[in-house]
Short mmCIF file of C-alpha atoms and ligand atoms in Angstrom, two decimals:
data_model
loop_
_atom_site.label_atom_id
_atom_site.label_comp_id
_atom_site.label_asym_id
_atom_site.label_seq_id
_atom_site.Cartn_x
_atom_site.Cartn_y
_atom_site.Cartn_z
CA MET A 486 30.11 42.09 18.69
CA PHE A 487 27.19 44.24 18.77
CA ARG A 488 23.96 44.38 20.61
CA LEU A 489 20.22 44.58 19.31
CA TYR A 490 16.21 44.54 20.70
CA ASP A 491 15.28 41.04 19.97
CA THR A 492 11.21 41.12 20.41
CA ARG A 493 10.76 37.64 20.91
CA LEU A 494 13.56 37.75 24.10
CA ARG A 495 12.08 41.05 24.89
CA SER A 496 15.71 42.20 26.05
CA VAL A 497 18.87 44.09 24.32
CA THR A 498 20.68 40.93 23.13
CA GLU A 499 24.26 40.14 21.87
CA ILE A 500 24.17 39.19 18.03
CA THR A 501 26.67 36.25 17.19
CA PRO A 502 26.27 35.02 13.89
CA ALA A 503 25.62 31.31 13.58
CA ARG A 504 27.90 31.05 10.78
CA ARG A 505 31.59 32.38 11.42
CA GLY A 506 31.93 35.43 9.69
CA GLU A 507 28.60 35.56 8.22
CA LEU A 508 25.48 37.27 9.28
CA ARG A 509 22.00 36.19 7.11
CA MET A 510 18.99 38.52 7.44
CA TYR A 511 15.65 38.33 6.35
CA THR A 512 13.44 41.96 5.75
CA CYS A 513 10.04 42.19 5.01
CA GLY A 514 10.03 43.99 1.88
CA PRO A 515 7.05 46.44 0.04
CA THR A 516 4.05 45.21 -1.54
CA VAL A 517 4.41 46.94 -4.93
CA TYR A 518 1.41 48.61 -5.36
CA ARG A 519 1.89 52.37 -4.57
CA PHE A 520 4.73 54.82 -3.92
CA ALA A 521 6.52 53.96 -0.41
CA HIS A 522 6.20 56.86 1.77
CA VAL A 523 8.81 57.77 4.21
CA GLY A 524 7.20 56.09 6.92
CA ASN A 525 7.86 52.67 5.21
CA LEU A 526 11.47 53.60 4.36
CA ARG A 527 12.31 54.04 8.09
CA SER A 528 11.49 50.53 8.31
CA TYR A 529 13.55 49.55 5.52
CA LEU A 530 16.63 51.39 6.82
CA LEU A 531 16.66 49.06 9.88
CA SER A 532 18.36 46.59 7.79
CA ASP A 533 20.19 48.58 6.02
CA LEU A 534 21.69 50.11 9.43
CA ILE A 535 22.26 46.46 10.59
CA ARG A 536 24.14 45.29 7.52
CA ARG A 537 26.24 48.51 7.60
CA ASN A 538 27.06 47.89 11.21
CA ALA A 539 28.04 44.38 10.49
CA GLU A 540 29.79 45.02 7.51
CA ARG A 541 32.07 47.52 10.00
CA HIS A 542 32.89 44.57 12.18
CA GLY A 543 34.08 42.72 9.13
CA LEU A 544 31.16 40.67 8.57
CA SER A 545 30.07 39.18 5.22
CA VAL A 546 26.22 39.96 5.49
CA ILE A 547 23.85 38.05 3.12
CA VAL A 548 20.45 39.80 2.88
CA CYS A 549 17.00 38.54 1.63
CA GLN A 550 13.91 40.50 0.81
CA ASN A 551 10.79 39.72 -0.77
CA ILE A 552 8.61 41.70 -3.15
CA THR A 553 5.13 40.86 -2.44
CA ASP A 554 3.15 41.40 -6.31
CA VAL A 555 0.32 39.08 -5.59
CA GLY A 556 -1.51 38.12 -2.61
CA HIS A 557 -1.20 40.51 0.01
CA LEU A 558 -5.28 41.36 0.87
CA ALA A 559 -6.20 44.35 1.95
CA ASP A 560 -7.13 43.12 5.47
CA ASP A 561 -8.21 46.85 6.55
CA ALA A 562 -11.95 46.69 6.37
CA GLU A 563 -11.73 50.32 6.01
CA ILE A 564 -9.82 50.23 2.82
CA ASP A 565 -11.69 47.16 1.07
CA PRO A 566 -14.27 45.24 2.77
CA GLU A 567 -14.19 42.77 -0.16
CA GLY A 568 -10.58 41.36 0.99
CA GLU A 569 -9.62 42.18 -2.52
CA ASP A 570 -5.41 42.05 -3.55
CA LYS A 571 -4.24 45.15 -3.26
CA ILE A 572 -2.18 45.19 -6.64
CA LEU A 573 -5.38 44.07 -8.43
CA ALA A 574 -7.27 47.17 -7.18
CA GLN A 575 -4.83 49.29 -7.82
CA ALA A 576 -4.28 48.04 -11.37
CA ARG A 577 -8.56 48.68 -11.85
CA ALA A 578 -8.01 51.97 -10.15
CA GLU A 579 -5.12 53.04 -13.05
CA GLY A 580 -6.53 51.04 -15.81
CA LYS A 581 -3.45 49.05 -16.38
CA THR A 582 -2.63 45.43 -15.92
CA ALA A 583 -1.13 43.59 -12.57
CA LEU A 584 1.96 43.42 -13.89
CA GLU A 585 2.29 46.80 -14.97
CA ILE A 586 1.46 48.17 -11.43
CA ALA A 587 4.08 45.88 -9.78
CA GLN A 588 6.95 46.58 -12.33
CA PHE A 589 6.41 50.51 -12.14
CA TYR A 590 6.25 50.79 -8.13
CA GLU A 591 8.99 47.91 -7.92
CA GLU A 592 11.18 50.16 -9.43
CA ALA A 593 10.02 53.00 -8.02
CA PHE A 594 10.84 51.43 -4.77
CA ARG A 595 14.12 50.59 -6.04
CA ALA A 596 15.10 54.16 -6.80
CA ASP A 597 13.81 55.20 -3.45
CA CYS A 598 16.15 53.01 -1.70
CA LEU A 599 18.90 54.29 -3.63
CA ALA A 600 18.60 57.79 -2.88
CA LEU A 601 18.48 56.67 0.71
CA ASN A 602 21.55 54.85 0.25
CA ILE A 603 19.52 52.09 1.42
CA SER A 604 22.01 48.51 -0.32
CA PRO A 605 19.72 46.49 -2.73
CA ALA A 606 19.02 43.08 -0.68
CA ASP A 607 21.37 40.23 -2.05
CA TYR A 608 18.33 38.23 -3.35
CA SER A 609 14.78 39.90 -3.73
CA PRO A 610 12.37 37.17 -4.92
CA ARG A 611 8.95 38.22 -6.11
CA ALA A 612 6.36 36.53 -5.05
CA SER A 613 4.73 35.58 -8.50
CA GLU A 614 7.95 34.05 -9.46
CA SER A 615 8.07 31.93 -6.05
CA ILE A 616 4.95 30.07 -6.66
CA ASP A 617 6.42 27.00 -7.29
CA LEU A 618 8.25 26.97 -3.74
CA MET A 619 5.19 28.21 -1.93
CA ILE A 620 3.21 25.18 -3.50
CA GLU A 621 6.06 23.01 -2.23
CA MET A 622 6.25 24.15 1.17
CA ILE A 623 2.54 24.20 1.50
CA GLY A 624 2.69 20.65 0.38
CA LYS A 625 5.16 19.73 3.17
CA LEU A 626 2.74 20.91 5.73
CA ILE A 627 -0.14 19.45 4.51
CA GLU A 628 1.82 16.06 4.83
CA SER A 629 3.09 16.86 8.23
CA GLY A 630 -0.47 17.55 9.54
CA HIS A 631 0.20 21.24 10.17
CA ALA A 632 -2.19 22.48 7.61
CA TYR A 633 -5.95 21.15 6.00
CA VAL A 634 -7.06 21.51 2.61
CA ALA A 635 -11.09 22.94 2.63
CA ASP A 636 -13.66 22.30 -0.06
CA THR A 637 -13.12 25.58 -1.49
CA GLY A 638 -9.48 24.60 -2.47
CA SER A 639 -8.07 27.02 -0.03
CA VAL A 640 -5.40 25.71 2.59
CA TYR A 641 -5.05 26.51 6.27
CA PHE A 642 -2.70 26.50 8.73
CA ASP A 643 -3.67 24.89 11.90
CA ALA A 644 -2.46 27.30 14.54
CA THR A 645 -3.14 24.50 17.28
CA SER A 646 -0.55 22.31 15.46
CA PHE A 647 2.37 24.92 16.36
CA ASP A 648 2.80 24.85 20.53
CA ASP A 649 4.84 28.22 20.48
CA TYR A 650 2.37 30.60 18.98
CA GLY A 651 2.45 34.21 19.88
CA ALA A 652 6.12 34.14 21.42
CA ILE A 653 6.94 37.44 19.24
CA SER A 654 3.88 39.43 19.90
CA GLY A 655 2.38 38.10 23.11
CA ASN A 656 -0.66 37.26 21.49
CA ARG A 657 -1.22 33.25 22.87
CA LEU A 658 -3.76 31.80 20.83
CA ASP A 659 -6.03 30.90 24.09
CA SER A 660 -6.30 34.74 24.16
CA LEU A 661 -7.35 35.88 20.78
CA ARG A 662 -10.31 36.54 20.04
CA PRO A 663 -12.75 35.39 17.20
CA GLY A 664 -12.84 38.06 14.09
CA HIS A 665 -9.76 39.94 15.21
CA ARG A 666 -9.25 42.50 12.92
CA PHE A 667 -6.32 41.49 11.35
CA GLU A 668 -8.20 38.50 10.10
CA GLY A 669 -11.26 39.91 9.03
CA ASN A 670 -14.20 38.03 9.61
CA VAL A 671 -14.32 34.63 10.48
CA ASP A 672 -13.82 32.03 7.50
CA GLU A 673 -16.18 29.06 7.78
CA HIS A 674 -14.18 27.02 6.56
CA LYS A 675 -11.33 27.24 9.42
CA ARG A 676 -11.18 24.74 11.68
CA PHE A 677 -10.16 27.68 14.19
CA HIS A 678 -10.65 31.01 13.81
CA ALA A 679 -6.61 31.66 13.94
CA ASP A 680 -6.08 29.34 11.94
CA TRP A 681 -4.71 31.50 8.57
CA ALA A 682 -4.78 30.71 4.77
CA LEU A 683 -1.49 29.84 3.24
CA TRP A 684 -3.08 29.28 -0.05
CA LYS A 685 -6.59 30.85 -1.03
CA GLY A 686 -8.98 28.98 -3.74
CA ALA A 687 -10.28 31.48 -6.40
CA PRO A 688 -12.20 30.98 -9.86
CA SER A 689 -10.01 29.86 -12.34
CA GLY A 690 -9.73 33.03 -14.89
CA ARG A 691 -9.27 35.42 -11.73
CA GLU A 692 -5.73 37.31 -13.11
CA LEU A 693 -3.15 35.96 -11.05
CA THR A 694 -4.04 33.10 -10.10
CA TRP A 695 -2.54 29.42 -10.43
CA ASP A 696 -3.11 25.65 -10.12
CA THR A 697 -2.10 23.60 -7.95
CA PRO A 698 -2.84 19.99 -6.45
CA TRP A 699 -5.85 21.74 -4.86
CA GLY A 700 -7.00 23.82 -7.16
CA THR A 701 -6.68 26.87 -8.51
CA GLY A 702 -5.66 29.84 -6.44
CA PHE A 703 -3.43 32.52 -5.24
CA PRO A 704 -1.11 32.55 -1.97
CA GLY A 705 -1.79 34.28 1.34
CA TRP A 706 0.52 37.22 2.36
CA HIS A 707 2.27 35.07 4.73
CA THR A 708 3.20 31.98 2.78
CA GLU A 709 6.00 33.79 0.36
CA CYS A 710 8.43 35.02 3.44
CA SER A 711 8.71 31.42 4.71
CA ALA A 712 9.25 29.72 1.30
CA MET A 713 11.53 32.36 0.06
CA SER A 714 13.85 32.71 3.33
CA LEU A 715 14.15 28.77 4.03
CA ARG A 716 15.01 28.87 0.18
CA TYR A 717 17.37 31.44 0.15
CA LEU A 718 18.97 31.47 3.53
CA GLY A 719 18.41 28.34 5.13
CA GLN A 720 16.71 27.18 8.20
CA VAL A 721 18.96 29.07 10.62
CA ILE A 722 18.82 32.73 9.81
CA ASP A 723 20.52 35.26 12.24
CA ILE A 724 17.98 38.24 12.13
CA HIS A 725 14.49 38.76 10.74
CA THR A 726 13.14 42.54 10.57
CA GLY A 727 10.05 44.47 9.64
CA GLY A 728 7.90 47.16 11.10
CA ILE A 729 6.18 46.86 14.45
CA ASP A 730 2.85 46.11 13.03
CA LEU A 731 4.44 42.78 11.24
CA ARG A 732 4.82 41.17 14.60
CA PHE A 733 1.32 39.86 14.39
CA PRO A 734 -0.03 38.37 12.70
CA HIS A 735 2.46 38.25 9.80
CA HIS A 736 5.74 37.32 11.85
CA GLU A 737 3.89 34.68 14.31
CA ASP A 738 2.38 33.16 11.10
CA GLU A 739 5.59 33.22 9.38
CA ARG A 740 7.44 31.90 12.13
CA ALA A 741 4.69 28.73 13.02
CA GLN A 742 5.18 27.67 9.32
CA SER A 743 9.03 27.92 8.84
CA ASN A 744 9.23 26.40 12.27
CA SER A 745 6.79 23.30 11.48
CA LEU A 746 8.66 23.23 8.43
CA ALA A 747 12.27 22.76 9.84
CA GLY A 748 11.75 21.45 13.33
CA ARG A 749 13.76 23.95 14.68
CA ASP A 750 13.22 27.55 15.49
CA VAL A 751 14.89 29.36 12.06
CA VAL A 752 14.86 32.92 13.11
CA ARG A 753 17.49 33.57 15.85
CA HIS A 754 16.19 37.37 16.39
CA TRP A 755 13.27 39.32 15.54
CA VAL A 756 14.21 43.11 15.38
CA HIS A 757 11.30 45.62 14.69
CA GLY A 758 11.42 49.27 13.93
CA GLU A 759 9.10 51.86 15.22
CA HIS A 760 6.51 53.73 13.23
CA VAL A 761 6.95 57.39 11.58
CA LEU A 762 4.12 60.08 12.57
CA PHE A 763 3.70 62.71 10.31
CA GLU A 764 2.69 65.81 12.13
CA GLY A 765 1.60 63.94 15.66
CA ARG A 766 0.00 61.03 13.16
CA LYS A 767 0.66 57.42 12.10
CA MET A 768 1.72 58.04 8.78
CA ALA A 769 -0.62 55.77 6.40
CA LYS A 770 -2.23 56.45 2.92
CA SER A 771 -5.16 56.06 4.91
CA THR A 772 -5.02 59.24 7.22
CA GLY A 773 -3.95 61.36 4.49
CA ASN A 774 -0.44 62.39 5.64
CA VAL A 775 1.95 60.52 3.82
CA VAL A 776 5.39 62.16 2.69
CA LEU A 777 7.43 60.70 -0.51
CA LEU A 778 11.29 61.41 -0.93
CA ALA A 779 9.55 63.13 -4.09
CA ASP A 780 7.97 65.65 -1.97
CA LEU A 781 11.30 66.56 0.12
CA ALA A 782 12.64 66.94 -3.72
CA ALA A 783 9.83 69.30 -4.19
CA ARG A 784 10.53 71.21 -1.42
CA GLY A 785 14.49 71.34 -2.53
CA LEU A 786 15.06 68.93 0.11
CA ASP A 787 18.10 66.33 -0.13
CA PRO A 788 16.31 63.07 0.39
CA LEU A 789 18.97 61.70 2.73
CA SER A 790 17.94 64.70 5.09
CA ALA A 791 15.08 61.94 5.48
CA ARG A 792 18.08 59.38 6.82
CA LEU A 793 18.97 61.92 9.06
CA ALA A 794 15.83 62.97 10.42
CA PHE A 795 15.13 59.17 11.22
CA LEU A 796 18.98 58.43 12.66
CA GLU A 797 17.98 61.15 15.06
CA HIS A 798 16.08 58.70 16.73
CA ARG A 799 16.64 55.41 17.44
CA TYR A 800 14.81 52.81 15.26
CA ARG A 801 12.54 51.71 18.07
CA GLN A 802 11.40 55.00 18.89
CA GLN A 803 8.32 56.53 17.46
CA LEU A 804 9.45 59.38 15.57
CA ASN A 805 7.40 62.04 14.64
CA LEU A 806 8.34 63.82 11.59
CA THR A 807 7.67 67.52 10.38
CA TRP A 808 8.69 69.68 7.65
CA PRO A 809 11.16 71.95 9.74
CA THR A 810 12.70 68.50 11.29
CA LEU A 811 13.42 67.55 7.42
CA GLU A 812 14.94 71.49 6.98
CA ALA A 813 16.80 71.13 9.98
CA ALA A 814 18.25 67.93 8.55
CA ASP A 815 19.00 69.42 5.29
CA ALA A 816 21.08 72.10 6.69
CA THR A 817 22.79 69.59 8.71
CA ILE A 818 23.91 67.66 5.91
CA ARG A 819 24.84 70.29 3.84
CA ARG A 820 27.02 71.93 6.21
CA TRP A 821 28.84 68.41 7.27
CA ARG A 822 29.34 68.31 3.71
CA GLU A 823 31.16 71.58 3.25
CA ARG A 824 33.12 70.83 7.06
CA VAL A 825 34.41 67.16 5.33
CA ALA A 826 35.05 69.37 2.05
CA THR A 827 37.18 71.75 4.07
CA TRP A 828 39.30 69.38 6.66
CA ALA A 829 40.05 67.42 3.37
CA THR A 830 42.25 69.84 2.21
CA GLU A 831 44.10 69.83 5.60
CA PRO A 832 47.22 67.29 6.46
CA SER A 833 46.07 63.72 7.05
CA LYS A 834 45.51 62.86 10.36
CA PRO A 835 44.43 59.47 11.75
CA MET A 836 41.00 59.04 13.22
CA CYS A 837 40.28 60.64 16.83
CA ALA A 838 40.39 57.06 18.35
CA ASP A 839 38.00 58.42 21.38
CA TYR A 840 35.15 60.13 19.10
CA ALA A 841 35.63 56.90 17.09
CA ALA A 842 35.36 54.79 20.36
CA ARG A 843 31.81 56.59 21.21
CA ILE A 844 30.16 56.93 18.38
CA PHE A 845 31.09 53.23 16.99
CA GLY A 846 30.21 51.77 20.62
CA ALA A 847 26.73 53.94 20.51
CA LEU A 848 25.99 52.06 17.03
CA ASP A 849 26.96 48.66 18.47
CA GLU A 850 24.72 49.23 21.39
CA ASP A 851 21.19 48.69 19.94
CA LEU A 852 21.85 51.12 17.12
CA ASP A 853 21.74 54.06 19.64
CA THR A 854 22.06 56.92 16.54
CA PRO A 855 20.91 59.49 18.29
CA THR A 856 23.96 59.12 20.86
CA ALA A 857 26.58 58.85 17.92
CA LEU A 858 25.01 62.02 16.40
CA ARG A 859 25.72 63.81 19.71
CA ALA A 860 29.12 62.68 19.60
CA LEU A 861 29.41 63.60 15.84
CA ARG A 862 28.41 67.18 16.59
CA GLU A 863 30.61 67.61 19.67
CA LEU A 864 33.53 66.37 17.38
CA GLU A 865 32.33 69.16 15.04
CA ARG A 866 32.50 71.73 17.59
CA ASP A 867 36.00 70.41 19.43
CA ALA A 868 38.84 72.69 18.57
CA ARG A 869 41.52 70.58 19.91
CA ILE A 870 40.71 68.30 17.07
CA PRO A 871 42.90 68.55 14.01
CA ALA A 872 41.13 69.07 10.79
CA GLY A 873 42.92 65.89 9.55
CA SER A 874 41.24 63.58 12.30
CA LYS A 875 37.91 65.27 12.15
CA PHE A 876 38.20 64.22 8.46
CA GLU A 877 39.26 60.49 8.88
CA THR A 878 36.44 60.21 11.88
CA PHE A 879 33.57 61.55 10.03
CA ALA A 880 34.42 59.23 7.05
CA ALA A 881 34.62 56.45 8.86
CA VAL A 882 31.30 57.13 10.56
CA ASP A 883 29.68 57.45 7.39
CA GLN A 884 30.17 54.29 6.32
CA VAL A 885 27.30 53.38 8.13
CA LEU A 886 25.50 56.39 8.50
CA ALA A 887 25.70 56.89 4.68
CA LEU A 888 24.97 60.77 4.17
CA ASP A 889 27.34 61.01 1.65
CA LEU A 890 29.51 63.38 3.75
CA ALA A 891 32.49 63.31 1.55
CA ARG A 892 29.96 64.15 -1.76
CA ASP A 893 31.80 67.79 -1.82
CA ILE A 894 35.08 66.91 -1.91
CA GLY A 895 36.80 68.94 -4.42
CA ARG A 896 33.40 70.50 -5.38
CA THR A 897 32.80 73.76 -3.38
CA PRO A 898 35.13 76.36 -2.62
CA ILE A 899 36.94 76.39 0.60
CA GLN A 900 35.28 78.44 3.20
CA ALA A 901 38.71 78.65 5.24
CA GLU A 902 38.71 80.46 8.03
CA LEU A 903 40.73 83.68 8.74
CA PRO A 904 42.40 84.21 11.91
CA ALA A 905 41.47 87.26 14.23
CA GLY A 906 42.49 90.39 13.06
CA ALA A 907 43.27 89.48 9.32
CA GLU A 908 40.18 90.51 8.03
CA ASP A 909 41.00 93.92 9.10
CA LEU A 910 44.39 94.13 7.84
CA LEU A 911 43.27 92.78 4.13
CA ALA A 912 40.86 95.77 4.41
CA GLU A 913 43.32 98.27 4.82
CA ARG A 914 45.70 96.55 2.82
CA ALA A 915 42.68 97.12 -0.43
CA THR A 916 42.69 100.43 0.67
CA ALA A 917 46.19 101.18 0.67
CA ARG A 918 46.79 99.76 -2.83
CA ALA A 919 43.71 101.78 -4.03
CA ARG A 920 45.77 104.93 -2.68
CA LYS A 921 49.08 103.16 -4.36
CA ASP A 922 51.15 103.66 -0.88
CA PHE A 923 52.56 100.12 -1.81
CA ASP A 924 54.80 100.81 1.55
CA ALA A 925 52.10 100.46 3.35
CA SER A 926 50.48 97.37 1.32
CA ASP A 927 54.02 95.74 1.67
CA ARG A 928 54.01 96.34 5.29
CA LEU A 929 50.15 95.27 6.01
CA ARG A 930 51.38 91.69 3.54
CA ALA A 931 54.06 91.21 6.09
CA GLY A 932 51.81 91.66 8.82
CA LEU A 933 49.34 89.59 7.20
CA ALA A 934 51.81 86.76 6.75
CA GLU A 935 53.08 86.70 10.62
CA LEU A 936 49.33 85.46 10.89
CA GLY A 937 49.80 82.72 8.57
CA VAL A 938 47.40 84.26 5.89
CA ALA A 939 49.77 84.60 2.33
CA VAL A 940 48.35 87.42 -0.12
CA VAL A 941 48.90 87.92 -3.57
CA ASP A 942 47.81 90.40 -6.31
CA THR A 943 46.15 89.53 -8.86
CA PRO A 944 44.39 91.78 -11.47
CA GLU A 945 41.11 91.58 -9.93
CA GLY A 946 42.69 92.46 -6.68
CA GLN A 947 44.18 90.42 -3.68
CA SER A 948 43.47 87.02 -3.20
CA TRP A 949 44.54 85.60 0.12
CA SER A 950 45.16 81.80 1.24
CA LEU A 951 45.98 80.06 4.55
CA ALA A 952 49.74 79.07 5.10
CA ARG A 953 50.22 75.40 5.38
P1 AMP B 253 2.86 48.61 4.28
O1 AMP B 253 2.68 49.05 2.11
O2 AMP B 253 1.34 48.73 5.01
O3 AMP B 253 2.74 47.06 4.03
O4 AMP B 253 4.22 48.51 4.75
C1 AMP B 253 5.37 48.17 4.44
C2 AMP B 253 6.48 48.20 5.65
O5 AMP B 253 6.17 49.79 5.96
C3 AMP B 253 6.01 47.55 6.70
O6 AMP B 253 7.19 47.10 7.16
C4 AMP B 253 5.20 48.42 7.57
O7 AMP B 253 5.62 47.72 9.40
C5 AMP B 253 6.19 49.60 7.48
N1 AMP B 253 5.04 50.92 7.76
C6 AMP B 253 3.73 51.26 7.24
N2 AMP B 253 3.80 52.44 7.91
C7 AMP B 253 4.80 52.93 8.71
C8 AMP B 253 5.18 53.95 9.49
N3 AMP B 253 4.16 54.83 9.41
N4 AMP B 253 6.18 54.22 9.92
C9 AMP B 253 7.05 53.05 9.56
N5 AMP B 253 6.90 52.07 8.99
C10 AMP B 253 5.61 51.81 8.59
ZN1 ZN B 254 7.22 39.37 5.56
#
């Protein structure tokens, strides 16, 4: 069917869904406290590419993606030394409520995905609306001895209770040092430094807290993905995607939670997307080099130029974005749309089997989009292939690439190419008509007809079209 790089197995692996004809995929979603930058969006594009390619194989694809609107602490000490909830911090900064912040940025996220042709998830549960699920899950983990309650009302997962910890990232428990930067300072209530909070006790009265059998508080960030994935996709999930930085601790912790609950390996394949750099440095708010889709629009670039710029590299390669790269991608998209519109006016012909096999073969081989695009460019230039076949092939490939290549059909004037020599004859004929030399004009019209160019005279002058 198709293959993808499985981070845990460390190899490119055949993907065969566990249920016949149906692929279930979970993809880590946004924390909705700011605009997504195009680096974030590349991570979300990964699951869209997998989905579109799987659908081409006739699979029905079910995707669940969380919306984090509570519980994501700013772990990076440089951003927030207090470990404050990202949404609450932003609400304070903007003088709004947490709910207003979350709603606004969730909508912005949906609009960005739409602009990039990233299909919406079938389920996109919000963390704040899934608290019951999380409480139920934490209760089960306590009951089965995988989690413990501290005096503070916080609940921790006991990392040592899960033997296979570290299988995705290679960060095994015995090699993890206390105070690793992802976990912040070692919390004295933990039994072991690598344990993590499933639930954080908090004073009641703090915004975004809930009551539980252990006291008031809010969920830890890793909790929601297990609770939601098990609820919406079940105990067998074909693919789980996310950005490469989520391998550890987020995905290790999630895997430990889900597997301990289900008593089996829940996720069959972990797939991770590499980072976007901008002008040589990882795109991040803290670096100050973020590019938003709004920045592309301000420069008159189609948002899909970001999609094409991403596709020029395989998802698990780092990608260095620059303005010239985005401008080049924009020009390519416009040219392709124009070509597709022109080819669409030509007689219909079947898809070009050789090129289609090369392009789809590359997509099936671990989403090798650079190779697919090279073949597509070759097809564009190949003079042996009839326009109708080019049209069919581009249209079929665009089901996966989703660059809206058929957008200009019927919209733009057709830029038909004149056969060699026709331009000179047309110019001569225009001059002959100006001289009222109608014999010469008729002779030249006959000459043009032999080249396949039909000429008619209109009040505005002569007009030509290519004879079919
Ligand atoms: P964050 O908003 O930092 O939680 O990131 C949301 C998603 O975007 C996660 O899946 C990250 O792995 C991913 N991500 C963050 N920065 C980048 C980047 N520069 N390039 C690609 N993905 C990123
Ligand atoms: Zn997640």
